[in-house]
């Protein structure tokens, strides 16, 4: 049964451009969001975790705010809901970034949405990458140096930069577009 | 105790330079080739007479060392040195590409059948000019590069790195290190900050370009912080690098070295360019005991160097006593004997004496 829609609350909306939805656990907006709003229209939702949230509930909550597929970011507490949504509604989610997620318990086969899992080097456990890729084979593993699960507040510039590149380019983010030229 | 043989691979040929960097106007390819072959022969002999390690290190832009890339030398040594471990003390990781460093160490570990020792250093102050890296960022670059290298060695799935100084979208190195989980790591530990970092991260510590009193103090600091971190370094966690010349008698050794110092090449690194060294110091390279760190790099006279344990010199009995002092004062279980001057046959004889007369007694000393 779907969770009540009121458990999912839009807490902020700012910026312009392609829509990005950030599912975060508490009312405090991560510091990286302000940076992302310079490039995207960022919609922040908090989810009250009194019951298990189903994909449809999340889709229903964000649907009215997104006229096109969204880039979806979820912190650890919301990773399960985000994965469920991206698996069920690839038409709604064009790329998924998970911040310090727990490894999903079951294999996610046929997962078509580009997905990245970000881990802080302060708390990444050994072989976390292998564990993630065993359940999501195409998952991009990204270590954010000198951070833990609160990376979006600890190193907002670094987190925003990689999220931006990934949400714009999807799997093609591997190929940098940054120029290495020093002077013309 | 263990013994290593270190050759800086000095250039023995015509050179018009002092200072740093040194112009190559009078450079001789033949002399350089001969210098390198001489070092390789010394390493080969060290392996044959029982040294535990052979050591190479990175230095740039001067005849002090023909070894700007010790990975290349170590690659050659995998085919020359059949038994001893090959220590890179080290790679100057803040000025290099850390992924490349991880790959090269893994290559050498594979080529040598798991015999590489991974020294990760910040390098001498002048090295920051080499590839135009700010010395003010040396320590932060070092710490991040080391974390990245270890992650590249241990993470078996492709991963990206969003660092402060390094950024990669995907890393998955081949080959992998043979030694599991990865080769033993050492770092330079003369400054308090380095000793504390090594202690926190359970990394071995090496002392070079210093003397016994200063290294004793730094080793005690390291052990104190290791205890706070819940572990106790052993002799194998502490390396002391010392210049050496051994002959059949004390008198012969002194005469050999005195002559070599009079006629041999005079070349240095940071302290050969005081303006540059001063600028690096002002940038904050040395850390919180800057004056002591700079002082240890200053050139000293021969007798002073002997008295403070910068040089071990003499016949085998005298050298054993000097090594015993280093062990007693520092608890350094690995002595990295550095060829003071390449004296041809005299140096080869010194290596033989170290292997046959000194090393067995060093092992008894601690066992």
Short mmCIF file of C-alpha atoms in Angstrom, two decimals:
data_model
loop_
_atom_site.label_atom_id
_atom_site.label_comp_id
_atom_site.label_asym_id
_atom_site.label_seq_id
_atom_site.Cartn_x
_atom_site.Cartn_y
_atom_site.Cartn_z
CA UNK A 1 0.00 0.00 0.00
CA UNK A 2 1.29 3.46 -0.86
CA UNK A 3 2.41 5.73 1.93
CA UNK A 4 0.28 8.82 2.47
CA UNK A 5 1.37 11.62 0.15
CA UNK A 6 1.67 14.08 3.01
CA UNK A 7 4.65 12.15 4.28
CA UNK A 8 6.59 13.55 1.36
CA UNK A 9 6.99 17.30 1.65
CA UNK A 10 8.36 19.81 -0.78
CA UNK A 11 10.70 21.91 1.34
CA UNK A 12 12.30 24.16 -1.23
CA UNK A 13 12.35 24.97 -4.90
CA UNK A 14 14.93 27.26 -6.45
CA UNK A 15 16.92 27.86 -9.60
CA UNK A 16 16.04 27.37 -13.24
CA UNK A 17 16.80 24.84 -15.92
CA UNK A 18 16.39 21.09 -16.00
CA UNK A 19 14.64 19.71 -12.92
CA UNK A 20 16.64 18.02 -10.18
CA UNK A 21 14.92 16.40 -7.21
CA UNK A 22 16.84 16.00 -3.97
CA UNK A 23 15.34 13.63 -1.40
CA UNK A 24 16.83 14.40 1.97
CA UNK A 25 16.14 13.12 5.41
CA UNK A 26 15.63 16.29 7.40
CA UNK A 27 14.40 19.83 6.89
CA UNK A 28 17.87 21.32 6.64
CA UNK A 29 18.81 21.90 3.03
CA UNK A 30 22.28 20.52 2.18
CA UNK A 31 24.84 23.21 1.36
CA UNK A 32 25.47 21.74 -2.10
CA UNK A 33 21.88 22.55 -3.11
CA UNK A 34 22.51 26.30 -3.34
CA UNK A 35 25.35 25.61 -5.77
CA UNK A 36 23.24 23.25 -7.87
CA UNK A 37 20.52 25.88 -8.25
CA UNK A 38 22.93 27.90 -10.37
CA UNK A 39 22.53 25.20 -13.03
CA UNK A 40 19.24 23.42 -12.34
CA UNK A 41 15.81 23.93 -10.92
CA UNK A 42 16.26 22.06 -7.66
CA UNK A 43 13.26 20.66 -5.82
CA UNK A 44 13.99 19.51 -2.28
CA UNK A 45 11.74 16.96 -0.62
CA UNK A 46 11.87 15.51 2.85
CA UNK A 47 10.34 12.15 3.58
CA UNK A 48 8.97 11.26 6.98
CA UNK A 49 10.08 7.69 7.58
CA UNK A 50 7.29 6.37 9.68
CA UNK A 51 6.45 3.70 7.14
CA UNK A 52 8.13 2.23 4.10
CA UNK A 53 7.82 4.61 1.15
CA UNK A 54 6.80 3.11 -2.15
CA UNK A 55 7.91 4.28 -5.58
CA UNK A 56 4.42 5.43 -6.57
CA UNK A 57 4.18 7.71 -3.57
CA UNK A 58 7.41 9.45 -4.50
CA UNK A 59 6.36 9.67 -8.16
CA UNK A 60 3.04 11.19 -7.16
CA UNK A 61 4.76 13.76 -4.99
CA UNK A 62 7.28 14.97 -7.51
CA UNK A 63 5.23 14.47 -10.67
CA UNK A 64 3.32 17.77 -10.52
CA UNK A 65 6.59 19.69 -10.19
CA UNK A 66 8.45 18.08 -13.08
CA UNK A 67 7.44 18.48 -16.68
CA UNK A 68 10.36 16.36 -17.90
CA UNK A 69 12.48 13.48 -16.51
CA UNK A 70 14.35 14.57 -13.42
CA UNK A 71 17.84 14.12 -12.09
CA UNK A 72 17.28 12.42 -8.75
CA UNK A 73 19.56 12.71 -5.72
CA UNK A 74 18.91 10.82 -2.51
CA UNK A 75 20.72 10.63 0.78
CA UNK A 76 21.24 7.38 2.65
CA UNK A 77 17.85 7.29 4.29
CA UNK A 78 16.06 7.78 0.98
CA UNK A 79 18.23 5.62 -1.26
CA UNK A 80 15.82 2.71 -1.17
CA UNK A 81 12.87 4.89 -2.24
CA UNK A 82 14.96 6.52 -4.97
CA UNK A 83 16.16 3.19 -6.35
CA UNK A 84 12.63 1.84 -6.35
CA UNK A 85 11.39 4.89 -8.21
CA UNK A 86 14.19 4.82 -10.79
CA UNK A 87 13.64 1.10 -11.37
CA UNK A 88 9.88 1.44 -11.73
CA UNK A 89 9.78 4.73 -13.63
CA UNK A 90 12.79 5.12 -15.94
CA UNK A 91 10.62 7.56 -17.88
CA UNK A 92 10.60 9.87 -14.87
CA UNK A 93 14.23 9.60 -13.70
CA UNK A 94 17.02 10.30 -16.17
CA UNK A 95 19.93 9.86 -13.74
CA UNK A 96 20.17 8.82 -10.10
CA UNK A 97 22.83 9.83 -7.56
CA UNK A 98 22.87 8.15 -4.14
CA UNK A 99 24.81 9.69 -1.26
CA UNK A 100 26.32 7.14 1.16
CA UNK A 101 23.66 4.51 0.45
CA UNK A 102 23.40 1.16 2.15
CA UNK A 103 23.95 -1.68 -0.29
CA UNK A 104 20.54 -2.78 -1.61
CA UNK A 105 19.44 -6.12 -0.28
CA UNK A 106 18.31 -7.55 -3.57
CA UNK A 107 19.71 -7.65 -7.05
CA UNK A 108 18.42 -4.86 -9.28
CA UNK A 109 18.29 -6.41 -12.71
CA UNK A 110 17.53 -4.48 -15.87
CA UNK A 111 18.28 -1.20 -14.13
CA UNK A 112 18.40 1.21 -17.06
CA UNK A 113 18.84 4.57 -15.35
CA UNK A 114 22.43 5.81 -15.01
CA UNK A 115 23.28 5.56 -11.31
CA UNK A 116 26.14 6.83 -9.18
CA UNK A 117 26.85 5.97 -5.55
CA UNK A 118 28.95 8.51 -3.66
CA UNK A 119 30.87 7.49 -0.55
CA UNK A 120 32.98 9.58 1.78
CA UNK A 121 36.49 8.27 2.22
CA UNK A 122 36.14 8.65 5.99
CA UNK A 123 33.46 6.02 6.22
CA UNK A 124 33.61 3.94 3.04
CA UNK A 125 34.07 0.32 4.05
CA UNK A 126 36.40 -2.02 2.21
CA UNK A 127 34.96 -3.51 -0.96
CA UNK A 128 31.91 -1.28 -0.85
CA UNK A 129 32.29 -0.87 -4.59
CA UNK A 130 32.17 -4.58 -5.22
CA UNK A 131 29.09 -4.89 -3.06
CA UNK A 132 27.29 -2.08 -4.87
CA UNK A 133 28.14 -3.35 -8.31
CA UNK A 134 27.05 -6.87 -7.43
CA UNK A 135 23.51 -5.58 -7.05
CA UNK A 136 23.60 -2.69 -9.56
CA UNK A 137 26.02 -3.73 -12.27
CA UNK A 138 26.37 -0.38 -14.03
CA UNK A 139 26.66 1.68 -10.87
CA UNK A 140 29.38 4.33 -10.89
CA UNK A 141 31.29 4.37 -7.63
CA UNK A 142 32.58 7.80 -6.56
CA UNK A 143 34.73 8.45 -3.49
CA UNK A 144 34.54 11.96 -2.09
CA UNK A 145 37.78 12.56 -0.24
CA UNK A 146 37.85 13.57 3.41
CA UNK A 147 34.09 13.35 3.94
CA UNK A 148 31.51 11.02 5.42
CA UNK A 149 27.77 10.66 4.78
CA UNK A 150 27.38 14.42 5.38
CA UNK A 151 29.53 15.20 2.34
CA UNK A 152 27.00 17.64 0.82
CA UNK A 153 27.65 19.93 3.78
CA UNK A 154 31.32 19.10 4.35
CA UNK A 155 32.57 19.65 0.79
CA UNK A 156 29.63 21.21 -1.06
CA UNK A 157 31.69 22.46 -4.01
CA UNK A 158 33.17 19.03 -4.70
CA UNK A 159 29.85 17.25 -4.31
CA UNK A 160 27.98 19.76 -6.46
CA UNK A 161 30.57 19.54 -9.22
CA UNK A 162 30.37 15.78 -9.60
CA UNK A 163 26.59 15.73 -9.25
CA UNK A 164 26.28 18.41 -11.90
CA UNK A 165 28.50 16.60 -14.37
CA UNK A 166 26.72 13.32 -13.79
CA UNK A 167 23.19 14.71 -13.91
CA UNK A 168 23.94 16.51 -17.17
CA UNK A 169 25.85 13.79 -18.97
CA UNK A 170 24.69 10.54 -17.34
CA UNK A 171 27.07 7.68 -18.10
CA UNK A 172 29.01 9.97 -20.45
CA UNK A 173 30.27 12.00 -17.47
CA UNK A 174 33.36 9.77 -17.58
CA UNK A 175 34.68 11.85 -20.45
CA UNK A 176 35.68 15.23 -19.11
CA UNK A 177 34.85 18.39 -20.97
CA UNK A 178 37.14 20.53 -18.84
CA UNK A 179 39.87 22.18 -20.84
CA UNK A 180 43.44 21.62 -19.67
CA UNK A 181 44.72 24.61 -21.59
CA UNK A 182 46.45 27.08 -19.26
CA UNK A 183 46.74 30.13 -21.50
CA UNK A 184 45.50 30.86 -25.00
CA UNK B 1 68.06 -5.92 12.06
CA UNK B 2 67.92 -5.46 8.33
CA UNK B 3 70.36 -3.76 5.99
CA UNK B 4 69.60 -1.87 2.80
CA UNK B 5 72.00 -0.48 0.24
CA UNK B 6 71.07 2.90 -1.17
CA UNK B 7 72.77 4.51 -4.12
CA UNK B 8 71.66 7.98 -5.14
CA UNK B 9 73.16 7.08 -8.54
CA UNK B 10 75.42 10.08 -8.63
CA UNK B 11 76.77 11.31 -11.91
CA UNK B 12 80.55 10.90 -12.08
CA UNK B 13 81.62 12.99 -15.02
CA UNK B 14 82.32 16.53 -16.13
CA UNK B 15 79.93 19.01 -14.57
CA UNK B 16 80.25 22.75 -14.36
CA UNK B 17 77.55 23.20 -11.84
CA UNK B 18 77.00 23.82 -8.28
CA UNK B 19 73.67 25.10 -7.07
CA UNK B 20 70.34 23.72 -8.14
CA UNK B 21 69.17 23.20 -10.84
CA UNK B 22 72.44 22.35 -12.55
CA UNK B 23 73.10 23.14 -16.20
CA UNK B 24 74.06 20.19 -18.39
CA UNK B 25 76.42 22.11 -20.62
CA UNK B 26 79.32 19.75 -20.03
CA UNK B 27 77.21 16.64 -19.58
CA UNK B 28 78.74 13.39 -20.79
CA UNK B 29 76.41 10.59 -21.91
CA UNK B 30 79.23 8.09 -21.55
CA UNK B 31 79.92 9.16 -17.97
CA UNK B 32 76.23 9.00 -17.13
CA UNK B 33 75.89 5.51 -18.58
CA UNK B 34 78.96 4.40 -16.65
CA UNK B 35 77.62 5.95 -13.44
CA UNK B 36 74.32 4.13 -13.76
CA UNK B 37 76.00 0.82 -14.63
CA UNK B 38 78.26 1.24 -11.60
CA UNK B 39 75.22 1.68 -9.34
CA UNK B 40 73.52 -1.37 -10.85
CA UNK B 41 76.67 -3.41 -10.21
CA UNK B 42 76.68 -2.25 -6.58
CA UNK B 43 73.04 -3.26 -6.17
CA UNK B 44 73.76 -6.65 -7.74
CA UNK B 45 76.64 -7.23 -5.35
CA UNK B 46 74.57 -6.12 -2.36
CA UNK B 47 71.98 -8.72 -3.30
CA UNK B 48 74.66 -11.40 -3.59
CA UNK B 49 76.28 -10.66 -0.21
CA UNK B 50 73.03 -10.72 1.72
CA UNK B 51 71.58 -7.23 1.96
CA UNK B 52 67.88 -7.37 2.76
CA UNK B 53 66.92 -4.44 0.55
CA UNK B 54 68.31 -2.30 -2.23
CA UNK B 55 67.06 1.29 -2.24
CA UNK B 56 66.43 3.90 -4.90
CA UNK B 57 65.03 7.41 -4.56
CA UNK B 58 63.72 10.24 -6.69
CA UNK B 59 65.69 13.43 -7.28
CA UNK B 60 65.69 15.88 -10.15
CA UNK B 61 67.77 18.36 -12.10
CA UNK B 62 71.24 17.75 -10.64
CA UNK B 63 74.21 15.37 -10.89
CA UNK B 64 73.51 14.50 -7.26
CA UNK B 65 71.28 11.77 -8.67
CA UNK B 66 70.64 10.32 -12.11
CA UNK B 67 67.34 8.98 -10.90
CA UNK B 68 64.44 11.32 -11.62
CA UNK B 69 62.14 8.33 -11.92
CA UNK B 70 63.01 5.57 -9.44
CA UNK B 71 60.23 3.45 -10.89
CA UNK B 72 62.29 3.04 -14.04
CA UNK B 73 65.33 2.05 -11.99
CA UNK B 74 63.28 -0.33 -9.88
CA UNK B 75 61.98 -1.94 -13.06
CA UNK B 76 65.55 -2.58 -14.13
CA UNK B 77 66.43 -3.86 -10.66
CA UNK B 78 63.71 -6.51 -10.81
CA UNK B 79 65.90 -8.17 -13.44
CA UNK B 80 69.22 -7.55 -11.66
CA UNK B 81 68.45 -8.12 -8.00
CA UNK B 82 67.12 -11.65 -7.53
CA UNK B 83 66.53 -11.94 -3.81
CA UNK B 84 66.58 -8.62 -1.94
CA UNK B 85 63.53 -6.42 -1.67
CA UNK B 86 63.46 -3.33 -3.85
CA UNK B 87 62.74 -0.23 -1.81
CA UNK B 88 61.62 3.00 -3.42
CA UNK B 89 62.31 5.61 -0.76
CA UNK B 90 60.76 7.00 -2.50
CA UNK B 91 58.41 8.33 -4.92
CA UNK B 92 57.75 12.03 -4.26
CA UNK B 93 54.03 11.61 -4.41
CA UNK B 94 52.76 15.22 -4.04
CA UNK B 95 54.40 16.21 -7.32
CA UNK B 96 53.32 13.10 -9.23
CA UNK B 97 50.13 11.62 -10.60
CA UNK B 98 49.05 9.30 -7.77
CA UNK B 99 47.21 6.89 -10.03
CA UNK B 100 50.36 6.51 -12.07
CA UNK B 101 52.31 5.92 -8.85
CA UNK B 102 49.85 3.21 -7.79
CA UNK B 103 50.16 1.56 -11.21
CA UNK B 104 53.94 1.68 -11.23
CA UNK B 105 54.31 0.27 -7.73
CA UNK B 106 51.92 -2.53 -8.68
CA UNK B 107 53.94 -3.21 -11.83
CA UNK B 108 57.21 -3.42 -9.90
CA UNK B 109 55.63 -5.61 -7.24
CA UNK B 110 54.44 -7.93 -9.99
CA UNK B 111 57.75 -7.89 -11.91
CA UNK B 112 59.67 -8.64 -8.70
CA UNK B 113 57.33 -11.31 -7.37
CA UNK B 114 56.16 -9.23 -4.43
CA UNK B 115 59.42 -7.61 -3.37
CA UNK B 116 58.62 -3.91 -3.54
CA UNK B 117 58.81 -1.59 -0.52
CA UNK B 118 56.65 1.48 -1.04
CA UNK B 119 58.22 4.66 0.24
CA UNK B 120 55.86 7.61 -0.10
CA UNK B 121 57.72 10.84 0.43
CA UNK B 122 57.15 14.57 0.23
CA UNK B 123 60.65 14.94 -1.19
CA UNK B 124 63.28 17.56 -0.62
CA UNK B 125 62.11 21.21 -0.84
CA UNK B 126 63.64 21.81 -4.27
CA UNK B 127 61.45 19.10 -5.82
CA UNK B 128 58.42 21.42 -5.66
CA UNK B 129 60.04 23.61 -8.26
CA UNK B 130 60.60 20.62 -10.53
CA UNK B 131 57.01 20.20 -11.65
CA UNK B 132 55.76 23.60 -10.49
CA UNK B 133 53.74 22.48 -7.47
CA UNK B 134 53.18 24.85 -4.55
CA UNK B 135 55.17 23.69 -1.50
CA UNK B 136 52.46 25.25 0.66
CA UNK B 137 50.18 22.39 -0.42
CA UNK B 138 52.76 19.64 -0.03
CA UNK B 139 51.39 17.99 3.09
CA UNK B 140 47.75 18.13 2.02
CA UNK B 141 48.60 16.75 -1.42
CA UNK B 142 50.66 14.01 0.21
CA UNK B 143 47.86 12.88 2.50
CA UNK B 144 45.29 12.80 -0.27
CA UNK B 145 47.62 11.13 -2.77
CA UNK B 146 48.45 8.40 -0.27
CA UNK B 147 44.79 7.70 0.43
CA UNK B 148 44.10 7.54 -3.29
CA UNK B 149 47.03 5.20 -3.95
CA UNK B 150 45.95 2.76 -1.23
CA UNK B 151 42.38 2.88 -2.52
CA UNK B 152 43.60 2.14 -6.05
CA UNK B 153 45.50 -0.87 -4.69
CA UNK B 154 42.61 -2.27 -2.67
CA UNK B 155 39.36 -1.39 -4.44
CA UNK B 156 38.69 -4.02 -7.07
CA UNK B 157 35.77 -2.27 -8.75
CA UNK B 158 36.29 0.81 -10.93
CA UNK B 159 35.87 3.97 -8.85
CA UNK B 160 36.04 7.72 -9.25
CA UNK B 161 37.80 10.19 -6.97
CA UNK B 162 36.50 13.61 -6.05
CA UNK B 163 39.37 15.05 -4.07
CA UNK B 164 40.76 18.43 -3.18
CA UNK B 165 43.83 18.09 -5.36
CA UNK B 166 43.04 15.07 -7.50
CA UNK B 167 40.01 14.27 -9.59
CA UNK B 168 39.40 11.13 -11.60
CA UNK B 169 36.26 9.80 -13.14
CA UNK B 170 37.20 6.15 -13.14
CA UNK B 171 40.20 4.19 -11.85
CA UNK B 172 40.83 0.45 -12.08
CA UNK B 173 44.51 -0.40 -12.05
CA UNK B 174 46.12 -3.39 -13.72
CA UNK B 175 48.31 -5.11 -12.64
CA UNK B 176 47.45 -5.34 -8.95
CA UNK B 177 50.06 -5.50 -6.16
CA UNK B 178 51.25 -9.01 -5.39
CA UNK B 179 51.59 -8.32 -1.66
CA UNK B 180 48.27 -8.33 0.16
CA UNK B 181 46.60 -6.15 1.05
CA UNK B 182 49.40 -3.98 -0.38
CA UNK B 183 53.17 -3.41 -0.05
CA UNK B 184 54.59 -2.11 3.20
CA UNK B 185 54.50 1.71 3.19
CA UNK B 186 57.07 4.05 4.71
CA UNK B 187 57.13 7.81 4.80
CA UNK B 188 59.70 10.35 5.86
CA UNK B 189 59.30 11.31 9.47
CA UNK B 190 61.64 14.07 10.47
CA UNK B 191 58.94 16.63 11.19
CA UNK B 192 56.49 16.23 14.09
CA UNK B 193 53.54 16.44 11.71
CA UNK B 194 54.85 13.53 9.63
CA UNK B 195 55.50 11.39 12.69
CA UNK B 196 51.98 12.02 13.93
CA UNK B 197 50.41 11.20 10.57
CA UNK B 198 52.46 8.01 10.25
CA UNK B 199 51.50 6.97 13.77
CA UNK B 200 47.79 7.60 13.17
CA UNK B 201 47.87 5.61 9.96
CA UNK B 202 50.22 2.81 11.11
CA UNK B 203 52.82 3.67 8.50
CA UNK B 204 56.53 2.94 8.83
CA UNK B 205 58.88 5.87 9.29
CA UNK B 206 62.15 6.65 7.53
CA UNK B 207 64.85 9.15 8.50
CA UNK B 208 67.20 10.65 5.93
CA UNK B 209 69.19 13.88 5.65
CA UNK B 210 69.25 14.03 9.45
CA UNK B 211 71.37 12.87 12.38
CA UNK B 212 70.98 10.54 15.33
CA UNK B 213 70.07 13.13 17.99
CA UNK B 214 67.35 14.68 15.81
CA UNK B 215 66.08 11.31 14.59
CA UNK B 216 66.01 10.00 18.16
CA UNK B 217 63.71 12.82 19.17
CA UNK B 218 61.50 12.31 16.10
CA UNK B 219 61.33 8.52 16.64
CA UNK B 220 60.25 9.04 20.24
CA UNK B 221 57.53 11.42 19.04
CA UNK B 222 56.35 8.81 16.53
CA UNK B 223 56.25 6.08 19.17
CA UNK B 224 54.39 8.31 21.57
CA UNK B 225 51.70 9.03 18.99
CA UNK B 226 51.57 5.40 17.88
CA UNK B 227 50.85 4.44 21.49
CA UNK B 228 48.01 6.97 21.53
CA UNK B 229 46.71 5.34 18.35
CA UNK B 230 46.86 1.95 20.03
CA UNK B 231 49.85 0.26 18.49
CA UNK B 232 53.58 -0.21 19.04
CA UNK B 233 56.04 0.22 16.16
CA UNK B 234 58.72 -2.46 15.91
CA UNK B 235 62.25 -2.14 14.58
CA UNK B 236 60.89 -2.95 11.12
CA UNK B 237 58.83 0.24 11.25
CA UNK B 238 61.85 2.54 11.50
CA UNK B 239 64.48 3.11 8.81
CA UNK B 240 67.60 5.20 9.35
CA UNK B 241 69.54 6.23 6.25
CA UNK B 242 73.23 6.82 6.86
CA UNK B 243 76.24 7.48 4.67
CA UNK B 244 78.76 4.66 4.84
CA UNK B 245 82.24 3.65 3.91
CA UNK B 246 83.87 0.53 5.26
CA UNK B 247 87.44 -0.62 4.65
CA UNK B 248 89.66 -3.25 6.24
CA UNK B 249 90.76 -0.79 8.92
CA UNK B 250 89.56 2.49 10.41
CA UNK B 251 92.60 4.29 9.01
CA UNK B 252 92.01 2.99 5.50
CA UNK B 253 88.35 3.94 5.56
CA UNK B 254 89.14 7.47 6.70
CA UNK B 255 91.85 7.87 4.09
CA UNK B 256 89.55 6.58 1.31
CA UNK B 257 86.71 8.89 2.17
CA UNK B 258 88.88 11.93 2.76
CA UNK B 259 90.43 11.52 -0.68
CA UNK B 260 87.06 10.94 -2.33
CA UNK B 261 85.61 14.05 -0.74
CA UNK B 262 88.53 16.10 -2.03
CA UNK B 263 88.35 14.87 -5.60
CA UNK B 264 84.79 13.60 -6.04
CA UNK B 265 81.79 15.49 -7.37
CA UNK B 266 80.34 18.13 -5.10
CA UNK B 267 76.68 18.52 -5.68
CA UNK B 268 73.61 19.06 -3.58
CA UNK B 269 69.88 19.63 -3.65
CA UNK B 270 67.86 22.15 -1.63
CA UNK B 271 70.74 23.72 0.26
CA UNK B 272 72.65 24.18 -2.96
CA UNK B 273 70.19 26.97 -3.77
CA UNK B 274 69.53 28.96 -0.62
CA UNK B 275 67.22 31.48 -2.30
CA UNK B 276 64.95 28.75 -3.52
CA UNK B 277 65.10 26.88 -0.21
CA UNK B 278 64.22 30.07 1.65
CA UNK B 279 61.18 30.64 -0.56
CA UNK B 280 60.02 27.05 -0.01
CA UNK B 281 60.51 27.47 3.74
CA UNK B 282 58.50 30.70 3.72
CA UNK B 283 55.70 28.90 1.89
CA UNK B 284 55.29 26.68 4.93
CA UNK B 285 56.83 23.47 3.61
CA UNK B 286 58.58 22.46 6.83
CA UNK B 287 55.77 22.72 9.34
CA UNK B 288 55.88 23.78 12.93
CA UNK B 289 59.55 23.14 13.75
CA UNK B 290 60.87 24.79 10.64
CA UNK B 291 64.19 25.90 12.12
CA UNK B 292 65.16 22.39 13.23
CA UNK B 293 64.11 20.96 9.87
CA UNK B 294 66.24 23.46 7.97
CA UNK B 295 69.19 22.95 10.27
CA UNK B 296 69.33 19.22 9.65
CA UNK B 297 69.77 19.84 5.92
CA UNK B 298 72.84 22.02 6.39
CA UNK B 299 76.13 20.54 5.20
CA UNK B 300 78.54 19.55 7.97
CA UNK B 301 82.19 18.68 8.26
CA UNK B 302 83.32 15.06 8.23
CA UNK B 303 84.11 14.71 11.93
CA UNK B 304 80.87 16.38 12.92
CA UNK B 305 78.98 14.05 10.57
CA UNK B 306 80.65 11.02 12.16
CA UNK B 307 80.01 12.26 15.69
CA UNK B 308 76.29 12.84 15.04
CA UNK B 309 75.72 9.59 13.18
CA UNK B 310 75.34 11.02 9.67
CA UNK B 311 78.21 8.86 8.46
CA UNK B 312 79.34 5.44 9.64
CA UNK B 313 82.97 5.08 8.75
CA UNK B 314 85.74 2.67 9.64
CA UNK B 315 86.67 -0.95 9.70
CA UNK B 316 83.91 -3.51 10.26
CA UNK B 317 84.20 -3.50 14.07
CA UNK B 318 83.87 0.27 14.25
CA UNK B 319 80.94 0.30 11.87
CA UNK B 320 79.17 -2.39 13.92
CA UNK B 321 79.58 -0.23 17.03
CA UNK B 322 78.18 2.80 15.19
CA UNK B 323 75.21 0.80 13.95
CA UNK B 324 74.64 -0.46 17.47
CA UNK B 325 74.42 3.14 18.64
CA UNK B 326 71.78 3.88 15.99
CA UNK B 327 69.78 0.85 17.09
CA UNK B 328 70.10 1.73 20.76
CA UNK B 329 69.21 5.40 20.28
CA UNK B 330 66.44 5.12 17.69
CA UNK B 331 65.26 1.53 17.68
CA UNK B 332 65.76 1.65 13.91
CA UNK B 333 65.62 -1.94 12.70
CA UNK B 334 66.51 -1.11 9.12
CA UNK B 335 69.73 0.68 8.26
CA UNK B 336 69.74 2.16 4.78
CA UNK B 337 73.46 2.32 4.05
CA UNK B 338 74.15 5.05 1.52
CA UNK B 339 77.21 4.93 -0.64
CA UNK B 340 79.03 8.09 0.40
CA UNK B 341 81.11 8.28 -2.77
CA UNK B 342 81.48 5.87 -5.63
CA UNK B 343 85.11 4.80 -5.33
CA UNK B 344 84.97 1.93 -7.78
CA UNK B 345 86.66 -1.18 -6.40
CA UNK B 346 86.90 0.33 -2.91
CA UNK B 347 83.14 0.77 -2.85
CA UNK B 348 82.55 -2.79 -4.05
CA UNK B 349 84.89 -3.98 -1.30
CA UNK B 350 82.94 -1.90 1.23
CA UNK B 351 79.72 -3.60 0.14
CA UNK B 352 81.39 -7.01 0.55
CA UNK B 353 82.60 -6.08 4.02
CA UNK B 354 79.16 -4.87 5.00
CA UNK B 355 77.64 -8.12 3.75
CA UNK B 356 80.17 -10.50 5.28
CA UNK B 357 81.43 -8.73 8.41
CA UNK B 358 78.76 -6.25 9.48
CA UNK B 359 75.37 -7.70 8.52
CA UNK B 360 75.74 -10.99 10.45
CA UNK B 361 76.54 -9.06 13.61
CA UNK B 362 73.66 -6.63 13.00
CA UNK B 363 71.29 -9.58 12.89
CA UNK B 364 72.69 -10.96 16.14
CA UNK B 365 72.37 -7.52 17.70
CA UNK B 366 68.59 -7.62 17.65
CA UNK B 367 67.71 -11.29 17.45
#
